[in-house]
Every structure is written in C-alpha cells, then in structure tokens.
Amino acid sequence: MKHEGQFMKIQAVCRGEAKKLPGKTMKTGIFKHPVQGPVMVDAEGIVSDAVCNRKHHGGPDQAIYVMGSIDLDFWSRILGFVVEPGFFGENLVLEGVDSAKLNVGDRFSASEVVLEVTAARIPCATLSARIGDPDFAPRFKQAGQPGFYCRVLKGGMLAAGEDIAFEPYQGTKLPIPTILQSFRPMQLNAAERMAYLETPLASRFRAMLEAQTLP
C-alpha cells in the first residue's frame, strides 16, 4: 500500500449498462468494462453508469466502487484466471491499493475528483450469479479482499492513467475487513458503536449502529 501523499495510477475506469444475468429476469449493472478517455464523476458516481438495485447499491455514500490492483491480483490467483478490470462491477482500479489495509475515511485525490472511503463491498446473490458459483458470496466475504465504496467529495473529470494520491484518515480506525467480516452492531459495546459513528461511514451501516443506540 502506498504511503500518505504518494501518487499511484488509476489503472482503469469502468462503466456498464443494465443487463440481465443468465436465467434471471431482473437487470443488473454489475457488468462493467474499461472505458477510454475521461468520464464525468458527480455525487452519484460515474455519469451514465448503470445502477439497478438502489436499495443496496449506489447513492451518494456508495457512489463509486473501487478495487485495488492487489485485490485483483489476489482474486486472479484464487480463481485461476486473470481478473480483468470491471469483473466484480467496480468503477475504478487503483494501482498498488489493497482494500484489506484501508479504513473508512481514507481519501484518494486526483486532479479534479476527491473520493472518501465509506464502506466495504458486501457480496450478494448477484455477485455469485455473475461468477457462476452459488457459493461465491460467502467465499468473497471470508477472503477479506472486497474492494470498497466511496462518496464523491469533489466531482469532475477522471481518466485511466491519471495520478491519484492517498490520504489516510486521522480519526477512529474502522478497517474495511472489519465491516466485511465482523460488523455486527448487536455485538458491539456502546463505546465501540459511538466510535464507529464518529467515522464517515456509509449511511446504510450508520443506520444499523444508530438503531442499537436508541433508548
């Protein structure tokens, strides 16, 4: 993982259209492919990128889904083939980034766009269907290399090959693997819940914590 202030490259920017999975009636935006040239990024993510199930995906707190090159290298070894950018439905692939070492609140700054890490990607049945393995979601969760969601703090144009800088969050550390594997609000004590609520955590996860703090 790069250190604070060091630059890395955006290896790929990916966008997709709504398509049906084999044997399914509902459409999904999981099929994404690298695009050439700059794209516009706003508070909802990459403009013209398909997001179909907005109950669980998308929105300002999960506007951009990112995988690190280290994540894709890991999954290439596990799956036995080269995992190309966009395979898991990610919008960006960042050089030298390992999602297992990131925390909520970490930031990535390109020339125009600023992103803030908000949550881990939680695997679902759509991901399993995309892989063609009904048991893939629990394997993905257990592996701890899920990629991460970001909110867009500053929108603008973004392109593959562009430099992007890393800035670690200085507050309470909420690691991406913790959200993925052991984020169980009912098992947290009051101090842990309050500490996690101090982070810029995605709203879907904040709601779970806040429900447990009600009198």
mmCIF file of C-alpha atoms in Angstrom:
data_model
loop_
_atom_site.group_PDB
_atom_site.id
_atom_site.type_symbol
_atom_site.label_atom_id
_atom_site.label_comp_id
_atom_site.label_asym_id
_atom_site.label_seq_id
_atom_site.Cartn_x
_atom_site.Cartn_y
_atom_site.Cartn_z
ATOM 1 C CA MET A 1 0.000 0.000 0.000
ATOM 2 C CA LYS A 2 1.257 3.459 -0.817
ATOM 3 C CA HIS A 3 2.045 5.981 1.925
ATOM 4 C CA GLU A 4 0.407 9.325 2.600
ATOM 5 C CA GLY A 5 0.965 11.848 -0.156
ATOM 6 C CA GLN A 6 2.422 9.315 -2.582
ATOM 7 C CA PHE A 7 0.892 9.118 -6.021
ATOM 8 C CA MET A 8 -0.385 5.996 -7.720
ATOM 9 C CA LYS A 9 -2.096 5.485 -11.051
ATOM 10 C CA ILE A 10 -5.717 4.930 -11.917
ATOM 11 C CA GLN A 11 -5.338 1.700 -13.855
ATOM 12 C CA ALA A 12 -8.892 1.573 -15.187
ATOM 13 C CA VAL A 13 -12.157 3.488 -15.183
ATOM 14 C CA CYS A 14 -15.133 1.171 -15.759
ATOM 15 C CA ARG A 15 -18.750 1.767 -16.674
ATOM 16 C CA GLY A 16 -21.636 -0.543 -17.554
ATOM 17 C CA GLU A 17 -25.144 -0.842 -18.917
ATOM 18 C CA ALA A 18 -28.116 -2.624 -17.358
ATOM 19 C CA LYS A 19 -28.171 -6.265 -18.462
ATOM 20 C CA LYS A 20 -29.872 -9.482 -17.416
ATOM 21 C CA LEU A 21 -27.941 -12.278 -15.778
ATOM 22 C CA PRO A 22 -28.439 -15.726 -17.362
ATOM 23 C CA GLY A 23 -31.694 -17.221 -16.095
ATOM 24 C CA LYS A 24 -32.739 -14.022 -14.304
ATOM 25 C CA THR A 25 -35.490 -11.523 -15.099
ATOM 26 C CA MET A 26 -34.119 -8.519 -13.239
ATOM 27 C CA LYS A 27 -31.391 -6.384 -14.766
ATOM 28 C CA THR A 28 -28.092 -5.608 -13.062
ATOM 29 C CA GLY A 29 -25.332 -3.062 -13.522
ATOM 30 C CA ILE A 30 -22.582 -5.466 -12.457
ATOM 31 C CA PHE A 31 -21.249 -5.934 -15.989
ATOM 32 C CA LYS A 32 -18.690 -3.140 -16.322
ATOM 33 C CA HIS A 33 -15.847 -2.602 -18.765
ATOM 34 C CA PRO A 34 -12.935 -0.173 -19.023
ATOM 35 C CA VAL A 35 -13.633 2.985 -20.970
ATOM 36 C CA GLN A 36 -11.216 5.128 -22.934
ATOM 37 C CA GLY A 37 -10.879 8.815 -22.243
ATOM 38 C CA PRO A 38 -12.196 10.920 -19.355
ATOM 39 C CA VAL A 39 -15.582 10.421 -17.693
ATOM 40 C CA MET A 40 -17.629 12.798 -15.596
ATOM 41 C CA VAL A 41 -17.991 11.967 -11.903
ATOM 42 C CA ASP A 42 -20.698 13.592 -9.785
ATOM 43 C CA ALA A 43 -22.223 12.928 -6.353
ATOM 44 C CA GLU A 44 -23.992 9.812 -7.677
ATOM 45 C CA GLY A 45 -20.881 8.327 -9.275
ATOM 46 C CA ILE A 46 -19.787 7.945 -12.877
ATOM 47 C CA VAL A 47 -22.290 9.626 -15.163
ATOM 48 C CA SER A 48 -24.207 7.119 -17.350
ATOM 49 C CA ASP A 49 -23.061 4.110 -15.288
ATOM 50 C CA ALA A 50 -25.875 1.644 -14.631
ATOM 51 C CA VAL A 51 -27.026 1.100 -11.029
ATOM 52 C CA CYS A 52 -30.166 -1.047 -10.921
ATOM 53 C CA ASN A 53 -30.837 -2.145 -7.332
ATOM 54 C CA ARG A 54 -30.646 1.155 -5.467
ATOM 55 C CA LYS A 55 -31.890 -0.397 -2.238
ATOM 56 C CA HIS A 56 -28.483 -1.995 -1.748
ATOM 57 C CA HIS A 57 -26.225 -0.250 -4.269
ATOM 58 C CA GLY A 58 -25.401 3.266 -5.337
ATOM 59 C CA GLY A 59 -26.409 6.525 -3.743
ATOM 60 C CA PRO A 60 -24.116 9.315 -2.523
ATOM 61 C CA ASP A 61 -22.433 7.165 0.159
ATOM 62 C CA GLN A 62 -21.729 4.305 -2.265
ATOM 63 C CA ALA A 63 -21.250 6.332 -5.418
ATOM 64 C CA ILE A 64 -18.020 4.706 -6.621
ATOM 65 C CA TYR A 65 -16.946 1.088 -6.153
ATOM 66 C CA VAL A 66 -13.169 0.627 -6.202
ATOM 67 C CA MET A 67 -10.857 -2.364 -6.352
ATOM 68 C CA GLY A 68 -7.107 -2.170 -5.820
ATOM 69 C CA SER A 69 -4.690 -3.880 -8.178
ATOM 70 C CA ILE A 70 -3.631 -6.009 -5.194
ATOM 71 C CA ASP A 71 -7.245 -7.137 -4.767
ATOM 72 C CA LEU A 72 -7.497 -8.153 -8.430
ATOM 73 C CA ASP A 73 -4.144 -9.962 -8.256
ATOM 74 C CA PHE A 74 -5.430 -11.869 -5.220
ATOM 75 C CA TRP A 75 -8.619 -12.920 -6.980
ATOM 76 C CA SER A 76 -6.708 -13.893 -10.120
ATOM 77 C CA ARG A 77 -4.723 -16.372 -8.024
ATOM 78 C CA ILE A 78 -7.835 -17.692 -6.264
ATOM 79 C CA LEU A 79 -9.977 -18.033 -9.393
ATOM 80 C CA GLY A 80 -7.221 -19.319 -11.648
ATOM 81 C CA PHE A 81 -7.567 -16.746 -14.424
ATOM 82 C CA VAL A 82 -6.655 -13.109 -14.959
ATOM 83 C CA VAL A 83 -9.403 -10.978 -13.447
ATOM 84 C CA GLU A 84 -9.877 -8.025 -15.758
ATOM 85 C CA PRO A 85 -10.925 -4.552 -14.539
ATOM 86 C CA GLY A 86 -14.691 -4.309 -14.061
ATOM 87 C CA PHE A 87 -15.160 -8.048 -13.461
ATOM 88 C CA PHE A 88 -16.646 -7.558 -9.996
ATOM 89 C CA GLY A 89 -18.627 -4.490 -11.052
ATOM 90 C CA GLU A 90 -16.017 -1.990 -9.883
ATOM 91 C CA ASN A 91 -15.821 1.507 -11.307
ATOM 92 C CA LEU A 92 -12.129 2.088 -10.627
ATOM 93 C CA VAL A 93 -8.981 0.011 -10.294
ATOM 94 C CA LEU A 94 -6.164 1.742 -8.402
ATOM 95 C CA GLU A 95 -2.521 0.737 -8.712
ATOM 96 C CA GLY A 96 -0.878 -0.636 -5.571
ATOM 97 C CA VAL A 97 -4.017 -0.444 -3.419
ATOM 98 C CA ASP A 98 -5.001 -3.257 -1.046
ATOM 99 C CA SER A 99 -8.562 -2.837 0.250
ATOM 100 C CA ALA A 100 -7.771 -5.024 3.279
ATOM 101 C CA LYS A 101 -5.468 -2.262 4.557
ATOM 102 C CA LEU A 102 -7.871 0.652 4.169
ATOM 103 C CA ASN A 103 -10.103 2.366 6.711
ATOM 104 C CA VAL A 104 -13.335 4.303 6.480
ATOM 105 C CA GLY A 105 -12.420 7.958 5.944
ATOM 106 C CA ASP A 106 -9.285 7.362 3.875
ATOM 107 C CA ARG A 107 -9.220 9.640 0.818
ATOM 108 C CA PHE A 108 -7.990 9.494 -2.765
ATOM 109 C CA SER A 109 -7.420 12.747 -4.639
ATOM 110 C CA ALA A 110 -6.994 13.057 -8.408
ATOM 111 C CA SER A 111 -6.573 16.298 -10.363
ATOM 112 C CA GLU A 112 -10.295 17.111 -10.140
ATOM 113 C CA VAL A 113 -12.009 14.326 -8.192
ATOM 114 C CA VAL A 114 -11.751 13.603 -4.445
ATOM 115 C CA LEU A 115 -13.094 10.310 -3.060
ATOM 116 C CA GLU A 116 -13.655 9.236 0.556
ATOM 117 C CA VAL A 117 -13.829 5.587 1.637
ATOM 118 C CA THR A 118 -17.188 4.813 3.259
ATOM 119 C CA ALA A 119 -17.697 1.032 3.404
ATOM 120 C CA ALA A 120 -16.688 -2.423 2.235
ATOM 121 C CA ARG A 121 -18.441 -4.093 -0.656
ATOM 122 C CA ILE A 122 -20.793 -6.722 0.814
ATOM 123 C CA PRO A 123 -21.238 -9.704 -1.543
ATOM 124 C CA CYS A 124 -24.719 -10.716 -2.665
ATOM 125 C CA ALA A 125 -26.518 -13.267 -4.828
ATOM 126 C CA THR A 126 -25.942 -11.093 -7.899
ATOM 127 C CA LEU A 127 -22.185 -11.400 -7.452
ATOM 128 C CA SER A 128 -22.490 -15.193 -7.084
ATOM 129 C CA ALA A 129 -24.594 -15.356 -10.253
ATOM 130 C CA ARG A 130 -22.094 -13.172 -12.089
ATOM 131 C CA ILE A 131 -19.297 -15.612 -11.157
ATOM 132 C CA GLY A 132 -21.477 -18.638 -11.866
ATOM 133 C CA ASP A 133 -20.952 -20.089 -8.381
ATOM 134 C CA PRO A 134 -23.876 -20.040 -5.883
ATOM 135 C CA ASP A 135 -21.385 -20.331 -3.002
ATOM 136 C CA PHE A 136 -19.146 -17.492 -4.123
ATOM 137 C CA ALA A 137 -20.617 -14.750 -1.889
ATOM 138 C CA PRO A 138 -19.514 -16.369 1.404
ATOM 139 C CA ARG A 139 -16.104 -17.128 -0.112
ATOM 140 C CA PHE A 140 -15.762 -13.497 -1.163
ATOM 141 C CA LYS A 141 -16.724 -12.313 2.304
ATOM 142 C CA GLN A 142 -14.326 -14.653 4.077
ATOM 143 C CA ALA A 143 -11.381 -13.750 1.833
ATOM 144 C CA GLY A 144 -11.260 -10.150 3.059
ATOM 145 C CA GLN A 145 -10.335 -8.535 -0.281
ATOM 146 C CA PRO A 146 -13.689 -6.939 -1.116
ATOM 147 C CA GLY A 147 -12.851 -3.577 -2.589
ATOM 148 C CA PHE A 148 -14.546 -0.525 -1.128
ATOM 149 C CA TYR A 149 -17.204 2.098 -1.716
ATOM 150 C CA CYS A 150 -16.509 5.820 -1.830
ATOM 151 C CA ARG A 151 -18.505 9.013 -1.676
ATOM 152 C CA VAL A 152 -17.552 11.822 -4.031
ATOM 153 C CA LEU A 153 -16.347 14.842 -2.054
ATOM 154 C CA LYS A 154 -15.449 16.716 -5.218
ATOM 155 C CA GLY A 155 -16.697 15.865 -8.678
ATOM 156 C CA GLY A 156 -15.096 16.436 -12.050
ATOM 157 C CA MET A 157 -13.415 14.570 -14.876
ATOM 158 C CA LEU A 158 -11.498 11.351 -14.252
ATOM 159 C CA ALA A 159 -9.482 9.134 -16.594
ATOM 160 C CA ALA A 160 -7.389 5.971 -16.624
ATOM 161 C CA GLY A 161 -3.667 6.709 -16.395
ATOM 162 C CA GLU A 162 -4.221 9.712 -14.154
ATOM 163 C CA ASP A 163 -2.257 10.123 -10.919
ATOM 164 C CA ILE A 164 -4.187 9.814 -7.666
ATOM 165 C CA ALA A 165 -2.881 10.491 -4.140
ATOM 166 C CA PHE A 166 -3.678 8.663 -0.903
ATOM 167 C CA GLU A 167 -4.514 10.423 2.376
ATOM 168 C CA PRO A 168 -5.161 8.227 5.451
ATOM 169 C CA TYR A 169 -7.988 9.077 7.838
ATOM 170 C CA GLN A 170 -6.750 10.547 11.117
ATOM 171 C CA GLY A 171 -9.732 9.634 13.291
ATOM 172 C CA THR A 172 -11.077 6.341 14.665
ATOM 173 C CA LYS A 173 -9.924 3.408 12.563
ATOM 174 C CA LEU A 174 -12.692 1.267 11.113
ATOM 175 C CA PRO A 175 -10.924 -1.215 8.794
ATOM 176 C CA ILE A 176 -12.598 -2.454 5.634
ATOM 177 C CA PRO A 177 -12.192 -6.139 6.695
ATOM 178 C CA THR A 178 -13.980 -5.352 9.986
ATOM 179 C CA ILE A 179 -17.034 -4.114 8.097
ATOM 180 C CA LEU A 180 -16.949 -7.118 5.816
ATOM 181 C CA GLN A 181 -16.422 -9.901 8.337
ATOM 182 C CA SER A 182 -17.404 -8.794 11.826
ATOM 183 C CA PHE A 183 -19.637 -5.720 11.613
ATOM 184 C CA ARG A 184 -22.392 -6.925 13.961
ATOM 185 C CA PRO A 185 -23.924 -3.920 15.755
ATOM 186 C CA MET A 186 -25.684 -6.038 18.395
ATOM 187 C CA GLN A 187 -22.325 -7.469 19.478
ATOM 188 C CA LEU A 188 -20.626 -4.098 19.842
ATOM 189 C CA ASN A 189 -20.499 -2.293 23.147
ATOM 190 C CA ALA A 190 -21.711 1.299 23.473
ATOM 191 C CA ALA A 191 -18.203 2.765 23.230
ATOM 192 C CA GLU A 192 -17.429 0.845 20.039
ATOM 193 C CA ARG A 193 -20.699 1.911 18.423
ATOM 194 C CA MET A 194 -20.111 5.559 19.298
ATOM 195 C CA ALA A 195 -16.533 5.413 17.999
ATOM 196 C CA TYR A 196 -17.660 3.938 14.677
ATOM 197 C CA LEU A 197 -20.382 6.581 14.386
ATOM 198 C CA GLU A 198 -17.656 9.225 14.533
ATOM 199 C CA THR A 199 -16.249 7.926 11.237
ATOM 200 C CA PRO A 200 -17.670 8.985 7.831
ATOM 201 C CA LEU A 201 -19.312 5.564 7.473
ATOM 202 C CA ALA A 202 -21.885 4.971 4.714
ATOM 203 C CA SER A 203 -25.472 5.713 5.744
ATOM 204 C CA ARG A 204 -26.700 2.107 5.396
ATOM 205 C CA PHE A 205 -24.179 0.991 8.016
ATOM 206 C CA ARG A 206 -24.677 4.052 10.200
ATOM 207 C CA ALA A 207 -28.395 3.233 10.375
ATOM 208 C CA MET A 208 -27.593 -0.188 11.818
ATOM 209 C CA LEU A 209 -25.394 1.354 14.502
ATOM 210 C CA GLU A 210 -27.862 4.117 15.310
ATOM 211 C CA ALA A 211 -30.692 1.616 15.739
ATOM 212 C CA GLN A 212 -28.678 -0.029 18.516
ATOM 213 C CA THR A 213 -28.041 3.249 20.343
ATOM 214 C CA LEU A 214 -31.700 4.159 20.713
ATOM 215 C CA PRO A 215 -33.002 4.060 24.321
#
